[in-house]
Coordinates of C-alpha atoms in Angstrom, one line a residue:
X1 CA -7.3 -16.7 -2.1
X2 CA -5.3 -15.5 0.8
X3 CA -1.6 -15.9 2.1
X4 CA -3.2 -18.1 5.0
X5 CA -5.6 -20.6 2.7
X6 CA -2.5 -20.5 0.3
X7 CA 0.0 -22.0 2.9
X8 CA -2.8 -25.0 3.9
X9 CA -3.7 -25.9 0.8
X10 CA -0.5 -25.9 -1.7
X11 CA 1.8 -28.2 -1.9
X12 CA 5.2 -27.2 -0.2
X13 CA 7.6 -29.1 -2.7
X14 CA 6.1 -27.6 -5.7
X15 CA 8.3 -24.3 -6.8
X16 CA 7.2 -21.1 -6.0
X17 CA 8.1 -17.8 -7.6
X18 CA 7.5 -14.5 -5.6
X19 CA 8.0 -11.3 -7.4
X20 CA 6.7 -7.8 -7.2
X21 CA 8.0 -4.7 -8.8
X22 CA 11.3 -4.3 -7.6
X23 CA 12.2 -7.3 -5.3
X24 CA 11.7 -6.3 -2.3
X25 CA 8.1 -7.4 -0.7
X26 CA 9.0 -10.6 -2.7
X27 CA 11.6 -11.3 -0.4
X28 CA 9.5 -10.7 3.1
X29 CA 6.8 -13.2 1.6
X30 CA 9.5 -16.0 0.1
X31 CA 11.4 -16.1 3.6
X32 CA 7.8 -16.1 5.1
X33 CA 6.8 -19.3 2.6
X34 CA 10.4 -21.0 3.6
X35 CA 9.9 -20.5 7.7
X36 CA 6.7 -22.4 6.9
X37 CA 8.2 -25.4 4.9
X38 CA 8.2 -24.3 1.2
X39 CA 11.4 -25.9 0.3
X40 CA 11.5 -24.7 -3.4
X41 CA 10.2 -21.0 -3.0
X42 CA 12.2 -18.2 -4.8
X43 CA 12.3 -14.9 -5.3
X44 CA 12.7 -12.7 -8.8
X45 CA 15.9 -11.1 -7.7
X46 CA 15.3 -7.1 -9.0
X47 CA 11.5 -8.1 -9.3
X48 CA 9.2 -7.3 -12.3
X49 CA 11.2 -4.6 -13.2
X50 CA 14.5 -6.0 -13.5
X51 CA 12.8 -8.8 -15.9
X52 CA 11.0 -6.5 -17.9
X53 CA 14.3 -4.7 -19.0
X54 CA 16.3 -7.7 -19.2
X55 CA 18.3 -8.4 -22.3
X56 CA 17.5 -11.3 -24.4

């Protein structure tokens, strides 16, 4: 499925998590989901990483 089909088809109240490694892409692609409506899109601040060595 693609970023385009994505944005159609989902529903733009529904929360959205965007993550990658580190943070950063995740960021470019949340903004991009709230420019298009997504009014409960996030992203994982410090990425994959940063959850993967949090503590707890």
């Amino acid at each position: 499925e693609d970023f385009d089909e994505f944005i159609t088809q989902a529903d733009k109240e529904r929360t959205v998590i965007c993550y990658c490694y580190y943070g950063n892409s995740s960021l470019g692609v949340c903004a991009a989901l709230q420019e298009r409506g997504f009014t409960n899109a996030y992203s994982l601040r410090g990425g994959f990483d940063a959850w993967k060595n949090a503590d707890g």
